[in-house]
PDB file of C-alpha atoms in Angstrom:
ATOM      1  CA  UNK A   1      36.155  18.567  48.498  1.00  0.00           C
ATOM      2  CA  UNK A   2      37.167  19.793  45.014  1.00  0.00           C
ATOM      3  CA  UNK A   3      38.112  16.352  43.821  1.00  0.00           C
ATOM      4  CA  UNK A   4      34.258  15.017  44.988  1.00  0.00           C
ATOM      5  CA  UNK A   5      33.177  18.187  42.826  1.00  0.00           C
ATOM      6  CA  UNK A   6      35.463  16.847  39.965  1.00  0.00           C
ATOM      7  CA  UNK A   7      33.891  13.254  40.330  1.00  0.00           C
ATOM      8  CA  UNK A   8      30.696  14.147  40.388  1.00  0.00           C
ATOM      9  CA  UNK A   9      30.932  16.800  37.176  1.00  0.00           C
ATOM     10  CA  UNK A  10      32.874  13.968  35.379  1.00  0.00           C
ATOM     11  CA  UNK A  11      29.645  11.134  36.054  1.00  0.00           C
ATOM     12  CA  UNK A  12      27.461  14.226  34.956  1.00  0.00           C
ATOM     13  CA  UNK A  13      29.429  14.626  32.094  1.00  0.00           C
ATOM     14  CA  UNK A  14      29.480  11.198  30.876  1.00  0.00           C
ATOM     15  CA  UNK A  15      25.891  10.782  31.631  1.00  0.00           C
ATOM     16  CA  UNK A  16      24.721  13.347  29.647  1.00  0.00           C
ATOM     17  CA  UNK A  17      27.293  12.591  27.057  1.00  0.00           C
ATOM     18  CA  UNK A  18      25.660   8.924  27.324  1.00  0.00           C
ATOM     19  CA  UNK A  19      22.238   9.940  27.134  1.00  0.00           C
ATOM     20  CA  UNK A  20      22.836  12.206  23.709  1.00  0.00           C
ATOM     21  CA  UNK A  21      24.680   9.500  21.897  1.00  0.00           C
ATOM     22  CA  UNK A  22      21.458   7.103  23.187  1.00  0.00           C
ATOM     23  CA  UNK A  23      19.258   8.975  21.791  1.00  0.00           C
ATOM     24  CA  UNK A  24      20.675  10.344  18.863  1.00  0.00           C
ATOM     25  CA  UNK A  25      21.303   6.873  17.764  1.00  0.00           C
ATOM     26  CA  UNK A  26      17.982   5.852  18.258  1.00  0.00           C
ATOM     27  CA  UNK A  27      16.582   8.602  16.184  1.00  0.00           C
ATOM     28  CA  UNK A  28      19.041   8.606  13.653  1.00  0.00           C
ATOM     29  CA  UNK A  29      18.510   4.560  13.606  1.00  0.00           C
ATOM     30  CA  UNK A  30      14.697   5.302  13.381  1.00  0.00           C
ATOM     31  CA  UNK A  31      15.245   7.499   9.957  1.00  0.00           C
ATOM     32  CA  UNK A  32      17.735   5.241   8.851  1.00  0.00           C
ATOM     33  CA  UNK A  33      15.405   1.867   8.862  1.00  0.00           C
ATOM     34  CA  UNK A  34      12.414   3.661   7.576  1.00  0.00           C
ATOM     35  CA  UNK A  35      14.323   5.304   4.616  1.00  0.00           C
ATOM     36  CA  UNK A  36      17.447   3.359   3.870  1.00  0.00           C
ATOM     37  CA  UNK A  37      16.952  -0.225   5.713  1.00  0.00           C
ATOM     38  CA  UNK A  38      16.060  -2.829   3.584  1.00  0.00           C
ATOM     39  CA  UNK A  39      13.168  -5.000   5.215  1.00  0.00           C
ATOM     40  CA  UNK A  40      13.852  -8.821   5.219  1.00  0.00           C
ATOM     41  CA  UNK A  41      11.140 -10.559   3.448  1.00  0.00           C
ATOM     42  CA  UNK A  42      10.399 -14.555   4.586  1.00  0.00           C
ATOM     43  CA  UNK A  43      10.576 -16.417   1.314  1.00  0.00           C
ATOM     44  CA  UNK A  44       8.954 -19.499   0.163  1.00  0.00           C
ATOM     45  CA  UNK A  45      10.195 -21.188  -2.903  1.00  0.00           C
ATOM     46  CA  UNK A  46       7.297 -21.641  -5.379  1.00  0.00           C
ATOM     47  CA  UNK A  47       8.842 -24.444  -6.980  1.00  0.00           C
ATOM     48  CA  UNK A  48       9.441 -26.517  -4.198  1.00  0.00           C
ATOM     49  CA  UNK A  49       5.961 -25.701  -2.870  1.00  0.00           C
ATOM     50  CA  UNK A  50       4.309 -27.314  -6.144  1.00  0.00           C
ATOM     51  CA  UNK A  51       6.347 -30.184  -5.981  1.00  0.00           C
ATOM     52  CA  UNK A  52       5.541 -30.633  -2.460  1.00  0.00           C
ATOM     53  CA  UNK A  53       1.755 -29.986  -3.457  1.00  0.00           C
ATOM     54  CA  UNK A  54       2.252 -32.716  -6.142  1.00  0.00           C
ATOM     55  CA  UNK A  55       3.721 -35.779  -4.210  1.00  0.00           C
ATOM     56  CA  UNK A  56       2.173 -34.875  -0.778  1.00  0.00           C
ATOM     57  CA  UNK A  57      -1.622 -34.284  -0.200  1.00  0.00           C
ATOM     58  CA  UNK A  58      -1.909 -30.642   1.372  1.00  0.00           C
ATOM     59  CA  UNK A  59       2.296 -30.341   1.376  1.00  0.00           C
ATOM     60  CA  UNK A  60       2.443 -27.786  -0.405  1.00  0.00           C
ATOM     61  CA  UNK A  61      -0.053 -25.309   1.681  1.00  0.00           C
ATOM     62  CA  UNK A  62       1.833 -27.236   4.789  1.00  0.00           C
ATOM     63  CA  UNK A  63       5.259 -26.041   3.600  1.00  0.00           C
ATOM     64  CA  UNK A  64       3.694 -22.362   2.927  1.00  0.00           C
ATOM     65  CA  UNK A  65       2.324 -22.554   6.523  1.00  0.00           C
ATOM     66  CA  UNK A  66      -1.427 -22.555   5.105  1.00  0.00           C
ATOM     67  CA  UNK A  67      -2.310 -24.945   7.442  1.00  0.00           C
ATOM     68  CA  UNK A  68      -6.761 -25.049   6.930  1.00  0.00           C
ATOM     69  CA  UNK A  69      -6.266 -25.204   3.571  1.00  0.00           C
ATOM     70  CA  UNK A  70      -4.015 -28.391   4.395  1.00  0.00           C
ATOM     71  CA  UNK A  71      -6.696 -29.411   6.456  1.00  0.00           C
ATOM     72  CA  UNK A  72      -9.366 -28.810   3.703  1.00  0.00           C
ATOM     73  CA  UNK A  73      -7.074 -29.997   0.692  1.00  0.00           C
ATOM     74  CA  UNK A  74      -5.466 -32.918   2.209  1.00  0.00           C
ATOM     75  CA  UNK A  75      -8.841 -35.070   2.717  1.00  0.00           C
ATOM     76  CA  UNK A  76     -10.351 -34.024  -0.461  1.00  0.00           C
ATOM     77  CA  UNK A  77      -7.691 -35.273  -2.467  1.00  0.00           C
ATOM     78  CA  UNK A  78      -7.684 -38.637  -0.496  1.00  0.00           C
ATOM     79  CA  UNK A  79     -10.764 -38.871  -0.289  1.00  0.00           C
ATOM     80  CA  UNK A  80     -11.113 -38.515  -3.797  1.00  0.00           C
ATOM     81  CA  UNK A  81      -8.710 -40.597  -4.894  1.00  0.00           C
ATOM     82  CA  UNK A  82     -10.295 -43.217  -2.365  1.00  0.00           C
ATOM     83  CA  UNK A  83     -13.311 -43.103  -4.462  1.00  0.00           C
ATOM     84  CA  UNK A  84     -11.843 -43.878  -7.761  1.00  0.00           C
ATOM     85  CA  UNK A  85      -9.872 -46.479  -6.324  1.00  0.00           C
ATOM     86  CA  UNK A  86     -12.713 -48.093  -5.336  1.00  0.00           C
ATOM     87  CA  UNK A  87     -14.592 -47.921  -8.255  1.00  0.00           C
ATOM     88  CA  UNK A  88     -11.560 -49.496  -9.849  1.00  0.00           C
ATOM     89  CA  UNK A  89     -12.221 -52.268  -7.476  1.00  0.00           C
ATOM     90  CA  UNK A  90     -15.719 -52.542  -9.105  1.00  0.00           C
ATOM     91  CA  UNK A  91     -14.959 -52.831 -12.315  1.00  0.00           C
ATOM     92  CA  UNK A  92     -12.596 -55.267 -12.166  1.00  0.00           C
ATOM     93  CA  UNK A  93     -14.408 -57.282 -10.428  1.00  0.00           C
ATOM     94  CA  UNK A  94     -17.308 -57.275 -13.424  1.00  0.00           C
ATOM     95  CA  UNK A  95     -14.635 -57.414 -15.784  1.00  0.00           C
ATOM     96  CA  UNK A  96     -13.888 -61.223 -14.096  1.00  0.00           C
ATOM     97  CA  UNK A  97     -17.579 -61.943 -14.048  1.00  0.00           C
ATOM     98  CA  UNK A  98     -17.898 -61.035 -17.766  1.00  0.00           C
ATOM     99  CA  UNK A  99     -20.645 -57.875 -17.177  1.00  0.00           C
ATOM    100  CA  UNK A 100     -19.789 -55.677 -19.761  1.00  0.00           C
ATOM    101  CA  UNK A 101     -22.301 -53.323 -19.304  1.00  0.00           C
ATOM    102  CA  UNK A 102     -21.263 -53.021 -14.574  1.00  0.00           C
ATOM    103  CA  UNK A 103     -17.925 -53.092 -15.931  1.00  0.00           C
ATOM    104  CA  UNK A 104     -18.477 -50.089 -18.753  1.00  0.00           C
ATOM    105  CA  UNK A 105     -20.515 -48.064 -15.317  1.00  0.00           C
ATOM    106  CA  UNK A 106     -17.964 -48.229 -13.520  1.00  0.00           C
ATOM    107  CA  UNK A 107     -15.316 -47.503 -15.121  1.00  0.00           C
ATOM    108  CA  UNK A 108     -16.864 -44.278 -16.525  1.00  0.00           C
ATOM    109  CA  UNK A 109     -17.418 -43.384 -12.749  1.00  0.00           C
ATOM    110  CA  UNK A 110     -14.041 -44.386 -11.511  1.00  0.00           C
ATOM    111  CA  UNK A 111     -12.850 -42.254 -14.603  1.00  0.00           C
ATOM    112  CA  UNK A 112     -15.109 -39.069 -13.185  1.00  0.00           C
ATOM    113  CA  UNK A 113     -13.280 -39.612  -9.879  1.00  0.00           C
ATOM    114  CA  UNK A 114      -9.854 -39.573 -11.372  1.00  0.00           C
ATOM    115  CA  UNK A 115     -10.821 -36.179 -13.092  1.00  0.00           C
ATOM    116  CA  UNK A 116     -11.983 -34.498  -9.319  1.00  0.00           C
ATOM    117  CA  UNK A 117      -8.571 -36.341  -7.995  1.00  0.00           C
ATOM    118  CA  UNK A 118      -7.074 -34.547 -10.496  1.00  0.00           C
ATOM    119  CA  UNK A 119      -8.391 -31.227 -10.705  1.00  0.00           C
ATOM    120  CA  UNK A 120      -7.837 -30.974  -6.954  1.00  0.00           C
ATOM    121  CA  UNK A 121      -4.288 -31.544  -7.046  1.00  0.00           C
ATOM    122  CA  UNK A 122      -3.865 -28.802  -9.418  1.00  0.00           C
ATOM    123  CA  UNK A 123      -5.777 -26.597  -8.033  1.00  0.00           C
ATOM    124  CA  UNK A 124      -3.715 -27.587  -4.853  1.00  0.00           C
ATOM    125  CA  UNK A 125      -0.716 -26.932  -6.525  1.00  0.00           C
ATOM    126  CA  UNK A 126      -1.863 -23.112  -7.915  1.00  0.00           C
ATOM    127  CA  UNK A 127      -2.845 -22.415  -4.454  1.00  0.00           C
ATOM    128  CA  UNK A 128       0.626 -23.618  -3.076  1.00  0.00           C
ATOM    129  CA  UNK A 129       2.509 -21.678  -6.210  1.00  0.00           C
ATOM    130  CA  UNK A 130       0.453 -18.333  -4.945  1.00  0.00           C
ATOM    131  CA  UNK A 131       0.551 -18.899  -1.356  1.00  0.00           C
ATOM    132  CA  UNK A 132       4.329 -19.695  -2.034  1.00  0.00           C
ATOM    133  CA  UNK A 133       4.847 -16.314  -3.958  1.00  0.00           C
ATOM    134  CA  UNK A 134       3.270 -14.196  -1.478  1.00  0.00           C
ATOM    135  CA  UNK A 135       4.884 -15.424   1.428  1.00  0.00           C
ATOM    136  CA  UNK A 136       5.645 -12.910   3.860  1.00  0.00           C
ATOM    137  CA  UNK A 137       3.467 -10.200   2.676  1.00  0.00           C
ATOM    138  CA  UNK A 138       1.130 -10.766   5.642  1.00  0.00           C
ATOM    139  CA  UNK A 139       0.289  -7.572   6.394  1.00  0.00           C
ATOM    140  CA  UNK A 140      -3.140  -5.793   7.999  1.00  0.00           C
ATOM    141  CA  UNK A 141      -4.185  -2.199   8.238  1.00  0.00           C
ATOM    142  CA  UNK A 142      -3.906  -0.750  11.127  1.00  0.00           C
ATOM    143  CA  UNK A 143      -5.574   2.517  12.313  1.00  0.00           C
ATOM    144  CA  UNK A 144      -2.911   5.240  12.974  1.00  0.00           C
ATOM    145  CA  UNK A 145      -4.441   7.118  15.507  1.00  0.00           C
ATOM    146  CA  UNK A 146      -2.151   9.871  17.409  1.00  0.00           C
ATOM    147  CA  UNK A 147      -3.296  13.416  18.484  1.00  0.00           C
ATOM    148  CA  UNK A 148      -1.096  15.020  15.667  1.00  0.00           C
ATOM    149  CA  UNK A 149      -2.165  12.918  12.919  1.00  0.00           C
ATOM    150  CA  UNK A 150      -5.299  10.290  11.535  1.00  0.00           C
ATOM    151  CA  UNK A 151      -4.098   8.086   8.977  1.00  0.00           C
ATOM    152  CA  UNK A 152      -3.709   4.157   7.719  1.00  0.00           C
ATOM    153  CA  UNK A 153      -0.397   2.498   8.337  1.00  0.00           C
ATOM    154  CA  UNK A 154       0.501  -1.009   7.326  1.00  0.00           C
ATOM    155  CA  UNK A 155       2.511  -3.100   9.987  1.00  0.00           C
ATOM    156  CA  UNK A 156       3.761  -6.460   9.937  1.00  0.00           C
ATOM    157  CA  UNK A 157       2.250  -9.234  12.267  1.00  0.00           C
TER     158      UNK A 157
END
């Protein structure tokens, strides 16, 4: 009978001895991470993202996981770059003919569409340098509300 006594106040023991060091960890591991705990940022290198941004329609906001503005970018610049090509097309043809003045048109507008081409793709690769650099910081506000406190918290999604 004593030894059942001795078993059972050595489980109790170790429970409780369990349950302290549980806790206590998880508290002490709470402080710990909000004070001392360095939180690990995703990172995006700018440079590559430009690069990206350069050779690959949209690649940059792809690689930055911006995928709309992909989806926006990506046709623009094509499409774009469709345009002047086809103007090209245009004035080369006049050019063979010998009409100066078709051939002068359209090269001015296959020139206009090379300018759009191109300020797209930089402005496709400013957007992929910013999205690049803050990368990670997608964070929202989130209502704190508890019965001891009312406040604004940021959290990470």
């Amino acid at each position: 009978m004593k030894s059942q006594f001795r078993s059972i106040e050595r489980r109790t023991v170790r429970l409780a001895t369990g349950l302290v060091v549980i806790f206590a960890v998880a508290f002490g591991q709470a402080e710990n991470d909000s004070v001392m705990a360095p939180v690990r940022v995703p990172f995006r290198s700018p440079g590559r993202a430009v690069l990206l941004s350069l050779l690959v329609p949209g690649g940059g906001q792809i690689y930055t996981h911006r995928f709309w503005k992909a989806a926006v970018i990506a046709p623009a610049e094509l499409g774009l770059g469709y345009l002047a090509y086809q103007e090209n097309r245009r004035a080369s043809q006049a050019f063979r003919q010998g009409d100066t003045v078709k051939y002068r048109y359209y090269q001015d507008r296959r020139n206009t569409w090379l300018w759009w081409t191109a300020a797209t793709v930089v402005f496709s690769m400013a957007d992929a340098y910013v999205s690049a650099q803050m990368f990670g910081f997608d964070q929202e506000l989130q209502i704190d509300l508890q019965p001891d406190r009312l406040g604004v918290r940021l959290a990470l999604r």
